[in-house]
Amino acid sequence: MGLLTELKDSISRVTDRLFTDEEPKRIGIYGPPNAGKTTLANRIARDWTGDAVGTESHVPHETRRARRKEGVEIERNGKSVSIDIVDTPGVTTKVDYEEFTDEMEEEDAIRRSREATEGVAEAMHWLREDVDGVIYVLDSAEDPITQVNTMLIGIIESRDLPVLIFANKIDLEESSVKRIEDAFPQHKTVSLSAKEGENMDEVYDNIAQYFG
Amino acid sequence: MPKATNADDLDGPDGVQIDLISGERMERMATTEKIRMILDGVHDGNIVILEEGLTPDEESKLIEMTMAEISPDGFNGIEIETYPKSETRDSSLLGRIMGSNESTAKLTVIGPANQIETLHKDETLISALVSRN
């Protein structure tokens, strides 16, 4: 193949890539530890592909490495959106292995904390480099105004990434979606229970609308 | 009569060092330098107070570098508190183009996670308890 033809093909590939809408959007699921990110990722993946993404647990930092489920096709109201779901470890500024020693042996706790720190670092790096949109999951039974939440939402805003806030765990008695809406009024908040599958229709409507 | 110096006094004063870093000093530094300075201070058990705070990008890099330095039985991370950002910040298109959205964070307090505990925070006050550990 001649140099000119190669160049033309190369330009054509680049322009095709620029103007096609077929590439799945990489949607990062972010939020603090134990907000229910993996439960939500699994719910979405199971509903649309039949497979789960990862293991769910009540122990913080169960998800220590980002996990990706590729090519999840969500169809809503005649509109179809293809997304890669990236389930990330809970973001925090500190990890102490002793927090896990009630649940496991010291050696396992140390390994867990090491993996957790690597996972958080990776998730932060991806947020700067590799995601097209963010689903920010919060436990609606907890106070949303924490330094990490405010900081993360600020980082997401500074990158101009589309973000949907999911107020999870509405099945809990102490849940307050309004507290989350009041904390981040500049963003759309959708309430749900990923565990019970409550309000998932609205979840999918909003995913299709925001990331489609 | 002056009091005799005992051996403990030679180890230096017993207290917590607070580094107050001016916005002017931070302005002259690259992102990596700023983060290195903060983490070195926190590793030494100091409380670092930044007059101008960090940009969102710098905050994300601070978290990433903090994670890389956490070790069992050693450094277990940072506690960070920042005043909420000003409501009057310029979020217009022009403001974004000019980058004025990048550095509106107010004063930021950073310390070792095992030594600093935030007792109260609102728009005008950060109240923290610092233990000598």
Tab-separated table of C-alpha atoms in Angstrom:
chain	number	residue	atom	x	y	z
A	1	MET	CA	0.000	0.000	0.000
A	2	GLY	CA	1.344	3.400	-0.986
A	3	LEU	CA	2.161	6.070	1.526
A	4	LEU	CA	-0.635	8.338	0.275
A	5	THR	CA	-3.240	5.541	0.493
A	6	GLU	CA	-2.049	4.656	3.985
A	7	LEU	CA	-2.348	8.281	5.036
A	8	LYS	CA	-5.857	8.533	3.547
A	9	ASP	CA	-6.923	5.350	5.350
A	10	SER	CA	-5.460	6.611	8.584
A	11	ILE	CA	-7.290	9.959	8.292
A	12	SER	CA	-10.479	8.105	7.415
A	13	ARG	CA	-10.146	5.872	10.514
A	14	VAL	CA	-9.631	8.915	12.735
A	15	THR	CA	-12.610	10.810	11.292
A	16	ASP	CA	-14.803	7.692	11.506
A	17	ARG	CA	-13.847	7.389	15.154
A	18	LEU	CA	-14.528	11.061	15.786
A	19	PHE	CA	-17.973	11.062	14.235
A	20	THR	CA	-19.306	7.636	15.146
A	21	ASP	CA	-21.591	7.236	18.117
A	22	GLU	CA	-21.189	3.487	18.316
A	23	GLU	CA	-18.328	3.358	20.810
A	24	PRO	CA	-19.628	2.376	24.242
A	25	LYS	CA	-19.373	5.140	26.820
A	26	ARG	CA	-17.206	4.280	29.812
A	27	ILE	CA	-19.327	5.031	32.854
A	28	GLY	CA	-17.479	4.942	36.159
A	29	ILE	CA	-19.437	4.028	39.268
A	30	TYR	CA	-17.865	6.101	42.026
A	31	GLY	CA	-18.720	6.859	45.644
A	32	PRO	CA	-17.630	6.198	49.218
A	33	PRO	CA	-17.008	2.658	50.543
A	34	ASN	CA	-20.143	0.595	51.288
A	35	ALA	CA	-22.551	2.829	49.352
A	36	GLY	CA	-23.664	-0.157	47.274
A	37	LYS	CA	-21.663	0.435	44.082
A	38	THR	CA	-21.029	-3.238	43.330
A	39	THR	CA	-24.628	-4.175	44.145
A	40	LEU	CA	-25.779	-1.564	41.620
A	41	ALA	CA	-23.192	-2.627	39.013
A	42	ASN	CA	-24.326	-6.239	39.420
A	43	ARG	CA	-28.011	-5.265	39.191
A	44	ILE	CA	-27.425	-3.350	35.934
A	45	ALA	CA	-25.197	-6.058	34.450
A	46	ARG	CA	-27.603	-8.877	35.388
A	47	ASP	CA	-30.642	-6.994	34.064
A	48	TRP	CA	-29.064	-6.357	30.656
A	49	THR	CA	-26.452	-9.089	30.134
A	50	GLY	CA	-27.319	-11.849	32.615
A	51	ASP	CA	-23.844	-11.741	34.238
A	52	ALA	CA	-22.628	-10.159	37.467
A	53	VAL	CA	-19.661	-7.812	37.793
A	54	GLY	CA	-18.236	-8.672	41.218
A	55	THR	CA	-18.695	-9.881	44.780
A	56	GLU	CA	-20.864	-7.885	47.194
A	57	SER	CA	-20.072	-7.656	50.908
A	58	HIS	CA	-20.768	-5.580	54.014
A	59	VAL	CA	-17.005	-5.348	54.700
A	60	PRO	CA	-15.577	-2.038	53.417
A	61	HIS	CA	-13.285	-2.276	50.380
A	62	GLU	CA	-14.725	-5.567	49.106
A	63	THR	CA	-14.052	-4.079	45.671
A	64	ARG	CA	-10.316	-3.456	45.681
A	65	ARG	CA	-9.670	-3.272	41.948
A	66	ALA	CA	-11.775	-1.557	39.322
A	67	ARG	CA	-13.858	-4.087	37.378
A	68	ARG	CA	-15.346	-3.513	33.986
A	69	LYS	CA	-18.383	-5.008	32.317
A	70	GLU	CA	-18.193	-4.136	28.657
A	71	GLY	CA	-20.904	-3.507	26.106
A	72	VAL	CA	-23.962	-3.284	28.345
A	73	GLU	CA	-26.809	-2.295	26.002
A	74	ILE	CA	-29.612	-0.436	27.753
A	75	GLU	CA	-32.784	0.228	25.743
A	76	ARG	CA	-35.317	2.765	26.997
A	77	ASN	CA	-38.196	4.435	25.205
A	78	GLY	CA	-36.885	3.476	21.783
A	79	LYS	CA	-33.433	4.828	22.621
A	80	SER	CA	-30.441	2.525	23.013
A	81	VAL	CA	-27.218	3.284	24.881
A	82	SER	CA	-24.152	1.073	25.009
A	83	ILE	CA	-22.023	1.491	28.120
A	84	ASP	CA	-18.997	-0.133	29.733
A	85	ILE	CA	-19.673	-0.196	33.466
A	86	VAL	CA	-16.570	0.399	35.563
A	87	ASP	CA	-17.163	-0.575	39.189
A	88	THR	CA	-14.524	1.215	41.275
A	89	PRO	CA	-13.319	0.806	44.865
A	90	GLY	CA	-14.819	3.200	47.416
A	91	VAL	CA	-12.840	6.435	47.418
A	92	THR	CA	-11.263	7.464	50.689
A	93	THR	CA	-8.188	9.375	51.878
A	94	LYS	CA	-7.186	6.793	54.485
A	95	VAL	CA	-7.014	3.015	54.787
A	96	ASP	CA	-6.088	1.313	58.056
A	97	TYR	CA	-5.683	-2.455	57.952
A	98	GLU	CA	-6.724	-2.711	61.626
A	99	GLU	CA	-10.279	-1.797	60.580
A	100	PHE	CA	-10.533	-5.251	58.979
A	101	THR	CA	-8.967	-7.364	61.739
A	102	ASP	CA	-12.354	-7.993	63.416
A	103	GLU	CA	-13.485	-9.739	60.239
A	104	MET	CA	-10.304	-11.572	59.202
A	105	GLU	CA	-6.761	-12.629	60.095
A	106	GLU	CA	-4.105	-9.892	60.273
A	107	GLU	CA	-2.297	-11.153	57.162
A	108	ASP	CA	-5.509	-11.026	55.128
A	109	ALA	CA	-6.344	-7.586	56.544
A	110	ILE	CA	-2.936	-6.250	55.471
A	111	ARG	CA	-3.357	-7.727	52.001
A	112	ARG	CA	-6.855	-6.254	51.766
A	113	SER	CA	-5.663	-2.787	52.760
A	114	ARG	CA	-2.773	-2.924	50.240
A	115	GLU	CA	-5.144	-3.928	47.454
A	116	ALA	CA	-7.636	-1.260	48.527
A	117	THR	CA	-5.035	1.516	48.315
A	118	GLU	CA	-3.937	0.365	44.850
A	119	GLY	CA	-7.575	0.263	43.767
A	120	VAL	CA	-8.362	3.782	45.003
A	121	ALA	CA	-5.233	5.165	43.291
A	122	GLU	CA	-6.261	3.433	40.059
A	123	ALA	CA	-9.835	4.745	40.339
A	124	MET	CA	-8.565	8.312	40.771
A	125	HIS	CA	-6.258	7.927	37.804
A	126	TRP	CA	-9.098	6.604	35.641
A	127	LEU	CA	-11.312	9.492	36.665
A	128	ARG	CA	-8.752	11.874	35.172
A	129	GLU	CA	-8.034	9.811	32.083
A	130	ASP	CA	-10.532	7.156	31.182
A	131	VAL	CA	-14.218	7.729	31.956
A	132	ASP	CA	-16.881	9.466	29.857
A	133	GLY	CA	-19.466	9.855	32.608
A	134	VAL	CA	-20.005	9.104	36.281
A	135	ILE	CA	-22.686	7.442	38.347
A	136	TYR	CA	-22.051	8.668	41.888
A	137	VAL	CA	-23.586	6.292	44.423
A	138	LEU	CA	-24.417	7.443	47.944
A	139	ASP	CA	-25.934	5.587	50.885
A	140	SER	CA	-29.111	7.614	51.516
A	141	ALA	CA	-29.091	6.566	55.167
A	142	GLU	CA	-25.762	8.357	55.699
A	143	ASP	CA	-24.878	12.065	55.814
A	144	PRO	CA	-23.762	12.937	52.243
A	145	ILE	CA	-21.849	16.072	53.230
A	146	THR	CA	-18.417	14.599	53.738
A	147	GLN	CA	-15.100	15.986	52.580
A	148	VAL	CA	-14.511	13.049	50.217
A	149	ASN	CA	-17.951	13.369	48.567
A	150	THR	CA	-17.617	17.128	48.148
A	151	MET	CA	-14.088	16.744	46.817
A	152	LEU	CA	-14.994	13.952	44.377
A	153	ILE	CA	-18.026	15.791	43.020
A	154	GLY	CA	-15.785	18.871	42.612
A	155	ILE	CA	-13.199	16.823	40.692
A	156	ILE	CA	-15.937	15.352	38.449
A	157	GLU	CA	-17.391	18.829	37.798
A	158	SER	CA	-13.984	20.247	36.960
A	159	ARG	CA	-13.628	17.619	34.233
A	160	ASP	CA	-17.080	18.518	32.863
A	161	LEU	CA	-18.158	14.875	33.041
A	162	PRO	CA	-21.903	14.144	33.021
A	163	VAL	CA	-22.809	12.887	36.486
A	164	LEU	CA	-25.910	11.256	37.913
A	165	ILE	CA	-26.231	10.937	41.678
A	166	PHE	CA	-27.908	7.745	42.865
A	167	ALA	CA	-29.385	7.832	46.368
A	168	ASN	CA	-29.139	4.120	47.163
A	169	LYS	CA	-30.555	2.023	50.025
A	170	ILE	CA	-34.013	3.651	50.094
A	171	ASP	CA	-35.245	0.378	51.587
A	172	LEU	CA	-33.623	1.407	54.887
A	173	GLU	CA	-35.839	3.134	57.447
A	174	GLU	CA	-33.368	5.960	58.102
A	175	SER	CA	-32.984	6.753	54.380
A	176	SER	CA	-33.373	10.420	53.361
A	177	VAL	CA	-33.169	11.197	49.639
A	178	LYS	CA	-33.929	14.873	50.327
A	179	ARG	CA	-30.727	15.176	52.352
A	180	ILE	CA	-28.776	14.161	49.226
A	181	GLU	CA	-30.819	16.428	46.915
A	182	ASP	CA	-30.160	19.335	49.283
A	183	ALA	CA	-26.428	18.551	49.466
A	184	PHE	CA	-25.917	18.471	45.680
A	185	PRO	CA	-28.777	20.504	44.170
A	186	GLN	CA	-26.786	21.165	40.993
A	187	HIS	CA	-27.104	17.498	39.947
A	188	LYS	CA	-29.956	15.142	39.178
A	189	THR	CA	-30.565	12.696	42.044
A	190	VAL	CA	-32.309	9.375	41.429
A	191	SER	CA	-33.476	7.281	44.379
A	192	LEU	CA	-33.211	3.494	44.326
A	193	SER	CA	-32.553	0.316	46.192
A	194	ALA	CA	-30.030	-1.682	44.175
A	195	LYS	CA	-30.412	-4.561	46.635
A	196	GLU	CA	-34.198	-4.777	46.304
A	197	GLY	CA	-34.370	-3.626	42.673
A	198	GLU	CA	-36.606	-0.700	43.635
A	199	ASN	CA	-37.072	2.180	41.149
A	200	MET	CA	-34.778	0.611	38.533
A	201	ASP	CA	-37.020	1.798	35.675
A	202	GLU	CA	-36.233	5.404	36.559
A	203	VAL	CA	-32.555	4.477	36.949
A	204	TYR	CA	-32.418	3.100	33.384
A	205	ASP	CA	-34.449	6.012	31.959
A	206	ASN	CA	-31.907	8.427	33.404
A	207	ILE	CA	-28.856	6.414	32.314
A	208	ALA	CA	-30.223	6.368	28.734
A	209	GLN	CA	-31.009	10.090	28.876
A	210	TYR	CA	-27.714	11.244	30.438
A	211	PHE	CA	-25.233	8.954	28.765
A	212	GLY	CA	-27.009	8.121	25.502
B	1	MET	CA	18.561	30.345	89.197
B	2	PRO	CA	18.071	28.779	85.777
B	3	LYS	CA	16.550	25.337	85.722
B	4	ALA	CA	18.910	22.532	84.723
B	5	THR	CA	18.270	20.993	81.321
B	6	ASN	CA	17.297	17.349	81.466
B	7	ALA	CA	17.834	14.694	78.774
B	8	ASP	CA	14.207	14.819	77.534
B	9	ASP	CA	14.537	18.517	76.597
B	10	LEU	CA	17.311	17.621	74.149
B	11	ASP	CA	14.847	15.616	72.027
B	12	GLY	CA	13.089	18.818	71.042
B	13	PRO	CA	9.795	20.378	72.108
B	14	ASP	CA	6.804	18.124	72.725
B	15	GLY	CA	4.070	19.414	70.438
B	16	VAL	CA	2.455	19.370	67.033
B	17	GLN	CA	3.982	21.474	64.262
B	18	ILE	CA	1.580	23.492	62.104
B	19	ASP	CA	2.779	24.620	58.666
B	20	LEU	CA	0.756	27.517	57.253
B	21	ILE	CA	1.524	27.777	53.537
B	22	SER	CA	0.698	31.024	51.761
B	23	GLY	CA	-1.087	31.136	48.432
B	24	GLU	CA	1.863	33.022	47.010
B	25	ARG	CA	4.266	30.198	47.844
B	26	MET	CA	1.924	27.555	46.403
B	27	GLU	CA	1.508	29.567	43.212
B	28	ARG	CA	5.200	29.205	42.442
B	29	MET	CA	5.149	25.415	42.761
B	30	ALA	CA	4.299	22.664	40.281
B	31	THR	CA	1.520	20.212	41.230
B	32	THR	CA	3.955	17.404	42.105
B	33	GLU	CA	6.012	19.761	44.287
B	34	LYS	CA	2.907	20.898	46.176
B	35	ILE	CA	1.767	17.343	46.820
B	36	ARG	CA	5.273	16.233	47.841
B	37	MET	CA	5.508	19.131	50.289
B	38	ILE	CA	2.102	18.303	51.808
B	39	LEU	CA	2.806	14.582	52.142
B	40	ASP	CA	6.325	15.126	53.536
B	41	GLY	CA	4.831	17.423	56.186
B	42	VAL	CA	2.079	14.960	57.062
B	43	HIS	CA	4.574	12.048	57.204
B	44	ASP	CA	6.481	14.084	59.815
B	45	GLY	CA	3.285	14.358	61.869
B	46	ASN	CA	2.682	18.013	60.956
B	47	ILE	CA	-0.608	19.721	60.233
B	48	VAL	CA	-0.454	21.514	56.884
B	49	ILE	CA	-2.741	24.490	56.294
B	50	LEU	CA	-3.015	25.844	52.759
B	51	GLU	CA	-4.198	29.418	52.374
B	52	GLU	CA	-5.523	28.843	48.855
B	53	GLY	CA	-6.315	25.122	48.836
B	54	LEU	CA	-5.783	22.887	45.825
B	55	THR	CA	-7.436	22.651	42.419
B	56	PRO	CA	-9.709	19.619	41.820
B	57	ASP	CA	-7.018	18.028	39.635
B	58	GLU	CA	-4.438	18.471	42.388
B	59	GLU	CA	-6.868	17.026	44.929
B	60	SER	CA	-7.290	13.879	42.832
B	61	LYS	CA	-3.505	13.536	42.493
B	62	LEU	CA	-3.104	14.049	46.247
B	63	ILE	CA	-5.481	11.131	46.898
B	64	GLU	CA	-3.655	8.988	44.334
B	65	MET	CA	-0.208	9.708	45.811
B	66	THR	CA	-1.489	9.266	49.371
B	67	MET	CA	-2.733	5.800	48.476
B	68	ALA	CA	0.677	4.886	47.033
B	69	GLU	CA	2.358	5.763	50.348
B	70	ILE	CA	0.039	4.031	52.821
B	71	SER	CA	1.692	1.108	54.580
B	72	PRO	CA	0.564	-1.301	57.324
B	73	ASP	CA	1.875	-0.233	60.745
B	74	GLY	CA	3.114	3.026	59.240
B	75	PHE	CA	1.388	5.869	57.442
B	76	ASN	CA	-2.343	5.200	57.137
B	77	GLY	CA	-3.448	8.204	55.148
B	78	ILE	CA	-4.571	11.780	55.524
B	79	GLU	CA	-7.469	13.691	56.963
B	80	ILE	CA	-8.398	16.667	54.818
B	81	GLU	CA	-10.927	19.434	55.372
B	82	THR	CA	-11.685	22.371	53.102
B	83	TYR	CA	-14.191	25.151	53.463
B	84	PRO	CA	-17.024	24.734	50.975
B	85	LYS	CA	-16.286	26.491	47.688
B	86	SER	CA	-17.621	29.973	47.196
B	87	GLU	CA	-21.133	30.100	45.755
B	88	THR	CA	-20.111	33.115	43.732
B	89	ARG	CA	-17.512	31.278	41.688
B	90	ASP	CA	-17.598	31.954	37.990
B	91	SER	CA	-19.115	28.914	36.297
B	92	SER	CA	-19.907	30.693	33.049
B	93	LEU	CA	-18.444	29.435	29.783
B	94	LEU	CA	-16.026	32.371	29.734
B	95	GLY	CA	-15.043	31.613	33.301
B	96	ARG	CA	-14.283	28.018	32.389
B	97	ILE	CA	-12.297	29.018	29.323
B	98	MET	CA	-10.282	31.449	31.418
B	99	GLY	CA	-9.733	28.738	34.022
B	100	SER	CA	-11.266	30.733	36.833
B	101	ASN	CA	-13.176	27.630	37.926
B	102	GLU	CA	-9.937	25.885	38.851
B	103	SER	CA	-8.785	27.657	41.975
B	104	THR	CA	-11.627	28.860	44.106
B	105	ALA	CA	-11.136	26.476	47.031
B	106	LYS	CA	-10.740	28.216	50.342
B	107	LEU	CA	-8.403	27.298	53.160
B	108	THR	CA	-7.556	23.590	53.432
B	109	VAL	CA	-6.350	21.677	56.488
B	110	ILE	CA	-4.454	18.403	55.970
B	111	GLY	CA	-3.038	16.145	58.667
B	112	PRO	CA	-2.150	12.559	59.493
B	113	ALA	CA	-5.324	10.430	59.614
B	114	ASN	CA	-4.325	8.893	62.949
B	115	GLN	CA	-3.756	12.276	64.599
B	116	ILE	CA	-6.393	14.642	63.317
B	117	GLU	CA	-10.106	14.402	63.907
B	118	THR	CA	-12.623	16.902	62.599
B	119	LEU	CA	-15.025	17.921	65.325
B	120	HIS	CA	-17.063	20.465	63.402
B	121	LYS	CA	-17.135	22.105	59.996
B	122	ASP	CA	-19.343	24.730	58.431
B	123	GLU	CA	-18.877	27.493	55.879
B	124	THR	CA	-16.821	29.633	58.197
B	125	LEU	CA	-15.199	27.291	60.711
B	126	ILE	CA	-13.174	24.082	60.726
B	127	SER	CA	-12.725	22.747	64.247
B	128	ALA	CA	-10.199	19.942	64.541
B	129	LEU	CA	-8.754	17.932	67.396
B	130	VAL	CA	-5.103	17.049	66.961
B	131	SER	CA	-3.603	14.349	69.147
B	132	ARG	CA	0.126	13.960	69.675
B	133	ASN	CA	-0.281	10.186	69.332
